[in-house]
PDB file of C-alpha atoms in Angstrom:
ATOM      1  CA  MET A   1      20.274  -1.903  47.552  1.00  0.00           C
ATOM      2  CA  THR A   2      21.303   0.628  44.915  1.00  0.00           C
ATOM      3  CA  ARG A   3      23.704  -1.846  43.307  1.00  0.00           C
ATOM      4  CA  SER A   4      21.008  -4.525  43.229  1.00  0.00           C
ATOM      5  CA  LEU A   5      18.567  -2.151  41.531  1.00  0.00           C
ATOM      6  CA  ALA A   6      21.196  -1.065  39.001  1.00  0.00           C
ATOM      7  CA  SER A   7      22.083  -4.695  38.291  1.00  0.00           C
ATOM      8  CA  ARG A   8      18.422  -5.549  37.761  1.00  0.00           C
ATOM      9  CA  ARG A   9      17.964  -2.640  35.346  1.00  0.00           C
ATOM     10  CA  SER A  10      21.069  -3.686  33.456  1.00  0.00           C
ATOM     11  CA  THR A  11      19.741  -7.248  33.161  1.00  0.00           C
ATOM     12  CA  HIS A  12      16.380  -6.030  31.886  1.00  0.00           C
ATOM     13  CA  ARG A  13      18.109  -3.761  29.377  1.00  0.00           C
ATOM     14  CA  LEU A  14      20.256  -6.602  28.069  1.00  0.00           C
ATOM     15  CA  ALA A  15      17.185  -8.829  27.754  1.00  0.00           C
ATOM     16  CA  ALA A  16      15.339  -6.095  25.840  1.00  0.00           C
ATOM     17  CA  ASP A  17      18.331  -5.552  23.538  1.00  0.00           C
ATOM     18  CA  ALA A  18      18.567  -9.288  22.892  1.00  0.00           C
ATOM     19  CA  GLY A  19      14.870  -9.443  22.044  1.00  0.00           C
ATOM     20  CA  LEU A  20      15.193  -6.504  19.644  1.00  0.00           C
ATOM     21  CA  LEU A  21      18.174  -8.170  17.960  1.00  0.00           C
ATOM     22  CA  VAL A  22      16.130 -11.347  17.443  1.00  0.00           C
ATOM     23  CA  VAL A  23      13.268  -9.355  15.912  1.00  0.00           C
ATOM     24  CA  ALA A  24      15.693  -7.408  13.706  1.00  0.00           C
ATOM     25  CA  ALA A  25      17.321 -10.652  12.534  1.00  0.00           C
ATOM     26  CA  ALA A  26      13.887 -12.038  11.641  1.00  0.00           C
ATOM     27  CA  PHE A  27      13.365  -9.069   9.295  1.00  0.00           C
ATOM     28  CA  VAL A  28      16.911  -8.732   7.964  1.00  0.00           C
ATOM     29  CA  LEU A  29      17.697 -12.380   7.153  1.00  0.00           C
ATOM     30  CA  PRO A  30      14.971 -12.726   4.459  1.00  0.00           C
ATOM     31  CA  LEU A  31      16.225  -9.521   2.810  1.00  0.00           C
ATOM     32  CA  VAL A  32      19.806 -10.802   2.917  1.00  0.00           C
ATOM     33  CA  TRP A  33      18.659 -14.072   1.356  1.00  0.00           C
ATOM     34  CA  VAL A  34      16.887 -12.223  -1.468  1.00  0.00           C
ATOM     35  CA  VAL A  35      19.963 -10.130  -2.298  1.00  0.00           C
ATOM     36  CA  LEU A  36      22.448 -13.017  -2.140  1.00  0.00           C
ATOM     37  CA  SER A  37      20.206 -15.479  -3.974  1.00  0.00           C
ATOM     38  CA  SER A  38      19.596 -13.024  -6.814  1.00  0.00           C
ATOM     39  CA  LEU A  39      23.353 -13.120  -7.509  1.00  0.00           C
ATOM     40  CA  ASP A  40      23.672 -16.908  -7.227  1.00  0.00           C
ATOM     41  CA  THR A  41      22.647 -19.273 -10.027  1.00  0.00           C
ATOM     42  CA  GLY A  42      22.672 -22.206  -7.608  1.00  0.00           C
ATOM     43  CA  ALA A  43      20.583 -20.523  -4.926  1.00  0.00           C
ATOM     44  CA  ASP A  44      18.445 -22.524  -2.515  1.00  0.00           C
ATOM     45  CA  LEU A  45      16.678 -21.827   0.754  1.00  0.00           C
ATOM     46  CA  ARG A  46      19.929 -21.367   2.669  1.00  0.00           C
ATOM     47  CA  VAL A  47      21.400 -17.941   3.373  1.00  0.00           C
ATOM     48  CA  LYS A  48      24.893 -18.256   1.913  1.00  0.00           C
ATOM     49  CA  VAL A  49      27.461 -16.187   0.092  1.00  0.00           C
ATOM     50  CA  PRO A  50      27.521 -17.262  -3.579  1.00  0.00           C
ATOM     51  CA  ASP A  51      30.697 -18.866  -4.925  1.00  0.00           C
ATOM     52  CA  GLY A  52      30.699 -16.334  -7.732  1.00  0.00           C
ATOM     53  CA  LEU A  53      28.597 -13.230  -8.234  1.00  0.00           C
ATOM     54  CA  THR A  54      26.600 -13.213 -11.444  1.00  0.00           C
ATOM     55  CA  LEU A  55      23.736 -11.304 -13.032  1.00  0.00           C
ATOM     56  CA  ASP A  56      22.430 -14.317 -14.939  1.00  0.00           C
ATOM     57  CA  ASN A  57      19.253 -14.418 -12.826  1.00  0.00           C
ATOM     58  CA  PHE A  58      18.442 -10.826 -13.756  1.00  0.00           C
ATOM     59  CA  ASP A  59      19.171 -11.550 -17.430  1.00  0.00           C
ATOM     60  CA  ALA A  60      16.740 -14.471 -17.265  1.00  0.00           C
ATOM     61  CA  VAL A  61      13.834 -12.496 -15.760  1.00  0.00           C
ATOM     62  CA  LEU A  62      14.258  -9.123 -17.483  1.00  0.00           C
ATOM     63  CA  THR A  63      12.132 -10.017 -20.484  1.00  0.00           C
ATOM     64  CA  PRO A  64       8.804  -8.567 -21.686  1.00  0.00           C
ATOM     65  CA  GLU A  65       6.885 -11.771 -20.907  1.00  0.00           C
ATOM     66  CA  ILE A  66       8.259 -12.318 -17.397  1.00  0.00           C
ATOM     67  CA  THR A  67       8.828  -8.822 -16.010  1.00  0.00           C
ATOM     68  CA  PHE A  68       8.136  -5.788 -18.177  1.00  0.00           C
ATOM     69  CA  THR A  69       4.553  -6.513 -19.227  1.00  0.00           C
ATOM     70  CA  PRO A  70       3.423  -7.654 -15.736  1.00  0.00           C
ATOM     71  CA  LEU A  71       5.085  -4.607 -14.160  1.00  0.00           C
ATOM     72  CA  LEU A  72       3.352  -2.299 -16.629  1.00  0.00           C
ATOM     73  CA  ASN A  73       0.034  -3.983 -15.817  1.00  0.00           C
ATOM     74  CA  SER A  74       0.734  -3.522 -12.108  1.00  0.00           C
ATOM     75  CA  LEU A  75       1.523   0.159 -12.577  1.00  0.00           C
ATOM     76  CA  LEU A  76      -1.685   0.697 -14.547  1.00  0.00           C
ATOM     77  CA  LEU A  77      -3.828  -1.163 -12.029  1.00  0.00           C
ATOM     78  CA  CYS A  78      -2.280   0.206  -8.844  1.00  0.00           C
ATOM     79  CA  GLY A  79      -1.683   3.712 -10.191  1.00  0.00           C
ATOM     80  CA  GLY A  80      -5.244   4.026 -11.447  1.00  0.00           C
ATOM     81  CA  GLY A  81      -6.690   2.482  -8.295  1.00  0.00           C
ATOM     82  CA  THR A  82      -4.597   4.731  -6.046  1.00  0.00           C
ATOM     83  CA  ALA A  83      -5.561   7.901  -7.915  1.00  0.00           C
ATOM     84  CA  LEU A  84      -9.241   6.968  -7.770  1.00  0.00           C
ATOM     85  CA  THR A  85      -8.962   6.096  -4.067  1.00  0.00           C
ATOM     86  CA  VAL A  86      -7.263   9.369  -3.108  1.00  0.00           C
ATOM     87  CA  VAL A  87      -9.771  11.515  -5.039  1.00  0.00           C
ATOM     88  CA  CYS A  88     -12.830   9.714  -3.678  1.00  0.00           C
ATOM     89  CA  ALA A  89     -11.410   9.625  -0.134  1.00  0.00           C
ATOM     90  CA  ALA A  90     -10.788  13.392  -0.187  1.00  0.00           C
ATOM     91  CA  LEU A  91     -14.303  14.119  -1.461  1.00  0.00           C
ATOM     92  CA  ALA A  92     -15.860  11.786   1.126  1.00  0.00           C
ATOM     93  CA  ALA A  93     -13.719  12.932   4.059  1.00  0.00           C
ATOM     94  CA  TYR A  94     -14.335  16.653   3.499  1.00  0.00           C
ATOM     95  CA  PRO A  95     -18.025  16.765   4.561  1.00  0.00           C
ATOM     96  CA  LEU A  96     -17.307  14.317   7.395  1.00  0.00           C
ATOM     97  CA  SER A  97     -14.601  16.635   8.700  1.00  0.00           C
ATOM     98  CA  ARG A  98     -16.247  20.004   8.115  1.00  0.00           C
ATOM     99  CA  PHE A  99     -19.956  19.439   8.765  1.00  0.00           C
ATOM    100  CA  ARG A 100     -21.483  18.063  11.953  1.00  0.00           C
ATOM    101  CA  SER A 101     -24.347  15.597  11.615  1.00  0.00           C
ATOM    102  CA  ARG A 102     -25.853  12.858  13.720  1.00  0.00           C
ATOM    103  CA  PHE A 103     -25.153  10.463  10.852  1.00  0.00           C
ATOM    104  CA  ASN A 104     -21.380  11.087  10.851  1.00  0.00           C
ATOM    105  CA  ARG A 105     -20.557   8.634  13.622  1.00  0.00           C
ATOM    106  CA  PRO A 106     -22.782   5.773  12.315  1.00  0.00           C
ATOM    107  CA  PHE A 107     -21.330   6.304   8.853  1.00  0.00           C
ATOM    108  CA  LEU A 108     -17.749   6.195  10.155  1.00  0.00           C
ATOM    109  CA  LEU A 109     -18.502   3.072  12.193  1.00  0.00           C
ATOM    110  CA  THR A 110     -19.961   1.445   9.092  1.00  0.00           C
ATOM    111  CA  ILE A 111     -16.792   2.306   7.191  1.00  0.00           C
ATOM    112  CA  LEU A 112     -14.712   0.852  10.017  1.00  0.00           C
ATOM    113  CA  PHE A 113     -16.740  -2.355   9.835  1.00  0.00           C
ATOM    114  CA  ALA A 114     -16.163  -2.505   6.085  1.00  0.00           C
ATOM    115  CA  THR A 115     -12.391  -2.467   6.632  1.00  0.00           C
ATOM    116  CA  SER A 116     -12.639  -5.649   8.733  1.00  0.00           C
ATOM    117  CA  LEU A 117     -14.411  -7.720   6.080  1.00  0.00           C
ATOM    118  CA  PRO A 118     -12.101 -10.396   4.641  1.00  0.00           C
ATOM    119  CA  ILE A 119     -11.758  -9.926   0.938  1.00  0.00           C
ATOM    120  CA  THR A 120     -12.168 -13.650   0.293  1.00  0.00           C
ATOM    121  CA  ALA A 121     -15.673 -13.484   1.788  1.00  0.00           C
ATOM    122  CA  ILE A 122     -16.940 -11.003  -0.788  1.00  0.00           C
ATOM    123  CA  MET A 123     -15.143 -12.227  -3.912  1.00  0.00           C
ATOM    124  CA  VAL A 124     -17.849 -14.709  -4.915  1.00  0.00           C
ATOM    125  CA  PRO A 125     -20.667 -12.096  -5.130  1.00  0.00           C
ATOM    126  CA  VAL A 126     -18.228  -9.589  -6.641  1.00  0.00           C
ATOM    127  CA  TYR A 127     -17.240 -12.106  -9.306  1.00  0.00           C
ATOM    128  CA  ALA A 128     -20.904 -12.797 -10.113  1.00  0.00           C
ATOM    129  CA  LEU A 129     -21.624  -9.052 -10.291  1.00  0.00           C
ATOM    130  CA  PHE A 130     -18.666  -8.407 -12.586  1.00  0.00           C
ATOM    131  CA  VAL A 131     -19.853 -11.165 -14.920  1.00  0.00           C
ATOM    132  CA  ARG A 132     -23.318  -9.582 -15.067  1.00  0.00           C
ATOM    133  CA  VAL A 133     -22.045  -6.067 -15.857  1.00  0.00           C
ATOM    134  CA  ASN A 134     -19.299  -7.254 -18.263  1.00  0.00           C
ATOM    135  CA  LEU A 135     -16.411  -6.038 -16.090  1.00  0.00           C
ATOM    136  CA  ILE A 136     -14.781  -9.429 -15.684  1.00  0.00           C
ATOM    137  CA  ASP A 137     -11.330  -9.686 -17.288  1.00  0.00           C
ATOM    138  CA  THR A 138     -11.082  -5.910 -17.699  1.00  0.00           C
ATOM    139  CA  MET A 139      -8.448  -3.559 -16.318  1.00  0.00           C
ATOM    140  CA  GLN A 140     -10.998  -0.871 -15.478  1.00  0.00           C
ATOM    141  CA  GLY A 141     -13.137  -3.306 -13.501  1.00  0.00           C
ATOM    142  CA  THR A 142     -10.149  -4.424 -11.436  1.00  0.00           C
ATOM    143  CA  ILE A 143      -9.174  -0.780 -10.850  1.00  0.00           C
ATOM    144  CA  PHE A 144     -12.695  -0.024  -9.587  1.00  0.00           C
ATOM    145  CA  PHE A 145     -12.597  -2.939  -7.180  1.00  0.00           C
ATOM    146  CA  PHE A 146      -9.090  -2.041  -5.989  1.00  0.00           C
ATOM    147  CA  ALA A 147     -10.303   1.467  -5.209  1.00  0.00           C
ATOM    148  CA  ALA A 148     -13.489   0.243  -3.522  1.00  0.00           C
ATOM    149  CA  SER A 149     -11.570  -2.182  -1.297  1.00  0.00           C
ATOM    150  CA  GLN A 150      -9.102   0.493  -0.105  1.00  0.00           C
ATOM    151  CA  LEU A 151     -11.571   3.361   0.139  1.00  0.00           C
ATOM    152  CA  PRO A 152     -12.967   2.715   3.672  1.00  0.00           C
ATOM    153  CA  PHE A 153      -9.616   2.934   5.452  1.00  0.00           C
ATOM    154  CA  ALA A 154      -8.475   5.733   3.132  1.00  0.00           C
ATOM    155  CA  ILE A 155     -11.510   7.807   4.195  1.00  0.00           C
ATOM    156  CA  TRP A 156     -10.636   7.249   7.848  1.00  0.00           C
ATOM    157  CA  LEU A 157      -7.045   8.357   7.303  1.00  0.00           C
ATOM    158  CA  MET A 158      -7.997  11.326   5.151  1.00  0.00           C
ATOM    159  CA  LYS A 159     -10.583  12.598   7.645  1.00  0.00           C
ATOM    160  CA  ASN A 160      -8.138  12.427  10.563  1.00  0.00           C
ATOM    161  CA  PHE A 161      -5.572  14.464   8.645  1.00  0.00           C
ATOM    162  CA  MET A 162      -8.218  16.879   7.399  1.00  0.00           C
ATOM    163  CA  ASP A 163      -9.361  17.582  10.961  1.00  0.00           C
ATOM    164  CA  GLY A 164      -5.942  19.115  11.596  1.00  0.00           C
ATOM    165  CA  VAL A 165      -6.460  21.892   9.049  1.00  0.00           C
ATOM    166  CA  PRO A 166      -8.057  24.973  10.722  1.00  0.00           C
ATOM    167  CA  LYS A 167     -11.483  25.750   9.350  1.00  0.00           C
ATOM    168  CA  GLU A 168     -10.782  29.481   9.725  1.00  0.00           C
ATOM    169  CA  LEU A 169      -8.536  29.315   6.664  1.00  0.00           C
ATOM    170  CA  GLU A 170     -11.435  28.078   4.571  1.00  0.00           C
ATOM    171  CA  GLU A 171     -13.795  30.663   6.002  1.00  0.00           C
ATOM    172  CA  ALA A 172     -11.416  33.382   4.842  1.00  0.00           C
ATOM    173  CA  ALA A 173     -11.467  31.874   1.353  1.00  0.00           C
ATOM    174  CA  TRP A 174     -15.271  31.658   1.412  1.00  0.00           C
ATOM    175  CA  THR A 175     -15.374  35.352   2.278  1.00  0.00           C
ATOM    176  CA  ASP A 176     -13.386  36.034  -0.895  1.00  0.00           C
ATOM    177  CA  GLY A 177     -15.936  34.084  -2.948  1.00  0.00           C
ATOM    178  CA  ALA A 178     -14.350  30.624  -3.101  1.00  0.00           C
ATOM    179  CA  SER A 179     -16.619  27.589  -3.226  1.00  0.00           C
ATOM    180  CA  SER A 180     -16.274  24.562  -0.976  1.00  0.00           C
ATOM    181  CA  LEU A 181     -14.632  22.577  -3.769  1.00  0.00           C
ATOM    182  CA  GLN A 182     -12.177  25.394  -4.478  1.00  0.00           C
ATOM    183  CA  SER A 183     -11.235  25.693  -0.808  1.00  0.00           C
ATOM    184  CA  LEU A 184     -10.731  21.922  -0.634  1.00  0.00           C
ATOM    185  CA  VAL A 185      -8.461  21.843  -3.686  1.00  0.00           C
ATOM    186  CA  ARG A 186      -6.548  25.093  -3.108  1.00  0.00           C
ATOM    187  CA  ILE A 187      -6.314  25.268   0.688  1.00  0.00           C
ATOM    188  CA  VAL A 188      -7.095  22.028   2.538  1.00  0.00           C
ATOM    189  CA  LEU A 189      -5.329  19.478   0.351  1.00  0.00           C
ATOM    190  CA  PRO A 190      -2.081  21.489  -0.051  1.00  0.00           C
ATOM    191  CA  LEU A 191      -1.898  22.033   3.716  1.00  0.00           C
ATOM    192  CA  MET A 192      -2.471  18.343   4.460  1.00  0.00           C
ATOM    193  CA  GLY A 193       0.150  17.184   1.975  1.00  0.00           C
ATOM    194  CA  PRO A 194       1.663  14.630   4.412  1.00  0.00           C
ATOM    195  CA  GLY A 195      -1.791  13.115   4.911  1.00  0.00           C
ATOM    196  CA  VAL A 196      -2.370  12.788   1.183  1.00  0.00           C
ATOM    197  CA  ALA A 197       1.084  11.224   0.870  1.00  0.00           C
ATOM    198  CA  VAL A 198       0.307   8.684   3.592  1.00  0.00           C
ATOM    199  CA  VAL A 199      -2.977   7.688   1.950  1.00  0.00           C
ATOM    200  CA  THR A 200      -1.256   7.434  -1.433  1.00  0.00           C
ATOM    201  CA  VAL A 201       1.564   5.213  -0.177  1.00  0.00           C
ATOM    202  CA  PHE A 202      -0.733   3.029   1.899  1.00  0.00           C
ATOM    203  CA  SER A 203      -3.203   2.486  -0.937  1.00  0.00           C
ATOM    204  CA  PHE A 204      -0.515   1.837  -3.549  1.00  0.00           C
ATOM    205  CA  VAL A 205       1.374  -0.658  -1.378  1.00  0.00           C
ATOM    206  CA  MET A 206      -1.770  -2.580  -0.453  1.00  0.00           C
ATOM    207  CA  MET A 207      -2.780  -2.831  -4.117  1.00  0.00           C
ATOM    208  CA  TRP A 208       0.737  -3.616  -5.319  1.00  0.00           C
ATOM    209  CA  GLY A 209       1.016  -6.740  -3.179  1.00  0.00           C
ATOM    210  CA  ASN A 210      -2.530  -7.978  -3.775  1.00  0.00           C
ATOM    211  CA  PHE A 211      -2.540 -11.398  -5.423  1.00  0.00           C
ATOM    212  CA  PHE A 212      -6.069 -12.647  -4.921  1.00  0.00           C
ATOM    213  CA  VAL A 213      -8.106  -9.854  -6.544  1.00  0.00           C
ATOM    214  CA  PRO A 214      -6.382  -9.739  -9.971  1.00  0.00           C
ATOM    215  CA  PHE A 215      -6.071 -13.529  -9.936  1.00  0.00           C
ATOM    216  CA  MET A 216      -9.864 -13.787  -9.655  1.00  0.00           C
ATOM    217  CA  LEU A 217     -10.985 -10.871 -11.830  1.00  0.00           C
ATOM    218  CA  LEU A 218      -8.454 -11.096 -14.676  1.00  0.00           C
ATOM    219  CA  LEU A 219      -8.422 -14.113 -16.977  1.00  0.00           C
ATOM    220  CA  THR A 220      -6.157 -13.095 -19.866  1.00  0.00           C
ATOM    221  CA  PRO A 221      -2.460 -13.870 -19.159  1.00  0.00           C
ATOM    222  CA  ASP A 222      -1.339 -10.673 -20.931  1.00  0.00           C
ATOM    223  CA  GLN A 223      -3.282  -8.594 -18.386  1.00  0.00           C
ATOM    224  CA  MET A 224      -1.892 -10.263 -15.268  1.00  0.00           C
ATOM    225  CA  PRO A 225       0.093  -7.980 -12.925  1.00  0.00           C
ATOM    226  CA  ALA A 226       3.447  -8.863 -11.388  1.00  0.00           C
ATOM    227  CA  SER A 227       1.826  -9.936  -8.110  1.00  0.00           C
ATOM    228  CA  VAL A 228       0.212 -12.818 -10.005  1.00  0.00           C
ATOM    229  CA  SER A 229       2.973 -13.611 -12.497  1.00  0.00           C
ATOM    230  CA  ILE A 230       5.436 -14.176  -9.641  1.00  0.00           C
ATOM    231  CA  ASN A 231       3.576 -17.441  -9.072  1.00  0.00           C
ATOM    232  CA  ASP A 232       5.115 -18.751 -12.317  1.00  0.00           C
ATOM    233  CA  PHE A 233       8.462 -19.222 -10.567  1.00  0.00           C
ATOM    234  CA  PHE A 234       6.939 -21.977  -8.458  1.00  0.00           C
ATOM    235  CA  GLY A 235       7.046 -24.994 -10.742  1.00  0.00           C
ATOM    236  CA  ASN A 236       5.473 -28.409 -10.527  1.00  0.00           C
ATOM    237  CA  ARG A 237       6.479 -30.972  -7.881  1.00  0.00           C
ATOM    238  CA  GLY A 238       7.974 -28.375  -5.598  1.00  0.00           C
ATOM    239  CA  MET A 239      10.613 -27.153  -8.059  1.00  0.00           C
ATOM    240  CA  VAL A 240      11.370 -23.469  -7.535  1.00  0.00           C
ATOM    241  CA  ALA A 241      13.841 -21.258  -9.418  1.00  0.00           C
ATOM    242  CA  TYR A 242      15.068 -19.525  -6.269  1.00  0.00           C
ATOM    243  CA  GLY A 243      17.667 -17.351  -7.963  1.00  0.00           C
ATOM    244  CA  GLN A 244      15.256 -16.022 -10.565  1.00  0.00           C
ATOM    245  CA  LEU A 245      12.546 -15.641  -7.926  1.00  0.00           C
ATOM    246  CA  ALA A 246      14.883 -13.498  -5.815  1.00  0.00           C
ATOM    247  CA  ALA A 247      15.909 -11.381  -8.816  1.00  0.00           C
ATOM    248  CA  PHE A 248      12.281 -10.843  -9.789  1.00  0.00           C
ATOM    249  CA  SER A 249      11.433  -9.932  -6.178  1.00  0.00           C
ATOM    250  CA  ILE A 250      14.047  -7.167  -6.197  1.00  0.00           C
ATOM    251  CA  VAL A 251      12.733  -5.752  -9.466  1.00  0.00           C
ATOM    252  CA  TYR A 252       9.162  -6.118  -8.232  1.00  0.00           C
ATOM    253  CA  SER A 253       9.933  -4.154  -5.040  1.00  0.00           C
ATOM    254  CA  THR A 254      11.651  -1.266  -6.845  1.00  0.00           C
ATOM    255  CA  PRO A 255       8.528   0.806  -7.763  1.00  0.00           C
ATOM    256  CA  VAL A 256       7.271   0.807  -4.164  1.00  0.00           C
ATOM    257  CA  ILE A 257      10.684   1.874  -2.852  1.00  0.00           C
ATOM    258  CA  LEU A 258      10.925   4.626  -5.458  1.00  0.00           C
ATOM    259  CA  LEU A 259       7.436   5.885  -4.581  1.00  0.00           C
ATOM    260  CA  TYR A 260       8.354   6.129  -0.919  1.00  0.00           C
ATOM    261  CA  VAL A 261      11.625   7.915  -1.699  1.00  0.00           C
ATOM    262  CA  LEU A 262       9.870  10.421  -3.960  1.00  0.00           C
ATOM    263  CA  ILE A 263       7.321  11.477  -1.348  1.00  0.00           C
ATOM    264  CA  SER A 264       9.401  10.899   1.800  1.00  0.00           C
ATOM    265  CA  ARG A 265       9.897  14.651   2.144  1.00  0.00           C
ATOM    266  CA  ARG A 266       6.160  15.167   2.248  1.00  0.00           C
ATOM    267  CA  LEU A 267       5.842  12.446   4.879  1.00  0.00           C
ATOM    268  CA  GLY A 268       8.413  14.099   7.097  1.00  0.00           C
ATOM    269  CA  SER A 269       7.503  17.738   6.585  1.00  0.00           C
ATOM    270  CA  GLY A 270       4.472  17.770   8.894  1.00  0.00           C
ATOM    271  CA  PHE A 271       1.770  20.414   8.967  1.00  0.00           C
ATOM    272  CA  ALA A 272       3.251  23.902   8.766  1.00  0.00           C
ATOM    273  CA  LEU A 273       0.225  25.684  10.223  1.00  0.00           C
ATOM    274  CA  GLY A 274       1.829  27.486  13.122  1.00  0.00           C
ATOM    275  CA  GLY A 275       0.483  31.038  13.349  1.00  0.00           C
ATOM    276  CA  ALA A 276      -1.749  30.588  10.308  1.00  0.00           C
ATOM    277  CA  VAL A 277      -4.892  31.713  12.108  1.00  0.00           C
ATOM    278  CA  LYS A 278      -3.418  34.372  14.367  1.00  0.00           C
ATOM    279  CA  GLY A 279      -4.014  38.086  14.070  1.00  0.00           C
TER     280      GLY A 279
END
């Protein structure tokens, strides 16, 4: 009986390990293809080791027209949109976290509903509105829409992290004459650094990979971000420059990876609030 149970557990464990290996392979193989194809001038859809390693694909894409200008546009759009999102989310989440009202729950449910709206369903009225207010084909207009589209979920995240900061710390600051805005900037936000980091990374990544919004709101080719210019590698009649596409994909992914590395310590540090309100 004991041997049968042990054998059954071993079988289930092997099946689980096999399933995890299949899932891992599904994620790893595309990354392996990108790396190998970027070093192969004759790359295709197969995952293969190139006959000879070369950097010709990187030389072909590392030009102002193909890479540098679109990446700069992406950094301006996503950086500006992320900064605006984080600031507005903090200001909106603070009263929701600190003050109790019968309108808090309906407001949060409305925000939650806004996160479920498909962006394609609202682009037609947004496009018409941007034409009316002369924001079409402008970087600032696209930044505003980026921030507005990410703000609902950012408020949810920011409020949940803000709830973990003891209110007693703010009350002590209020006793010393600090205003609500000063306590938010000097006490709450520094203590919820991991939460701010999560909102920043989430917002930046979602904007960085967005193709549809800048494709619709920007018309001038010189203003297109990298998420749109990557479409240029797909030629007519199904012709694709796979090697250059892979090289561009690696360069395109670098800013997001660097952002995560820079703030990874904040993500892993947690809330150091133990004993803060004792005594």
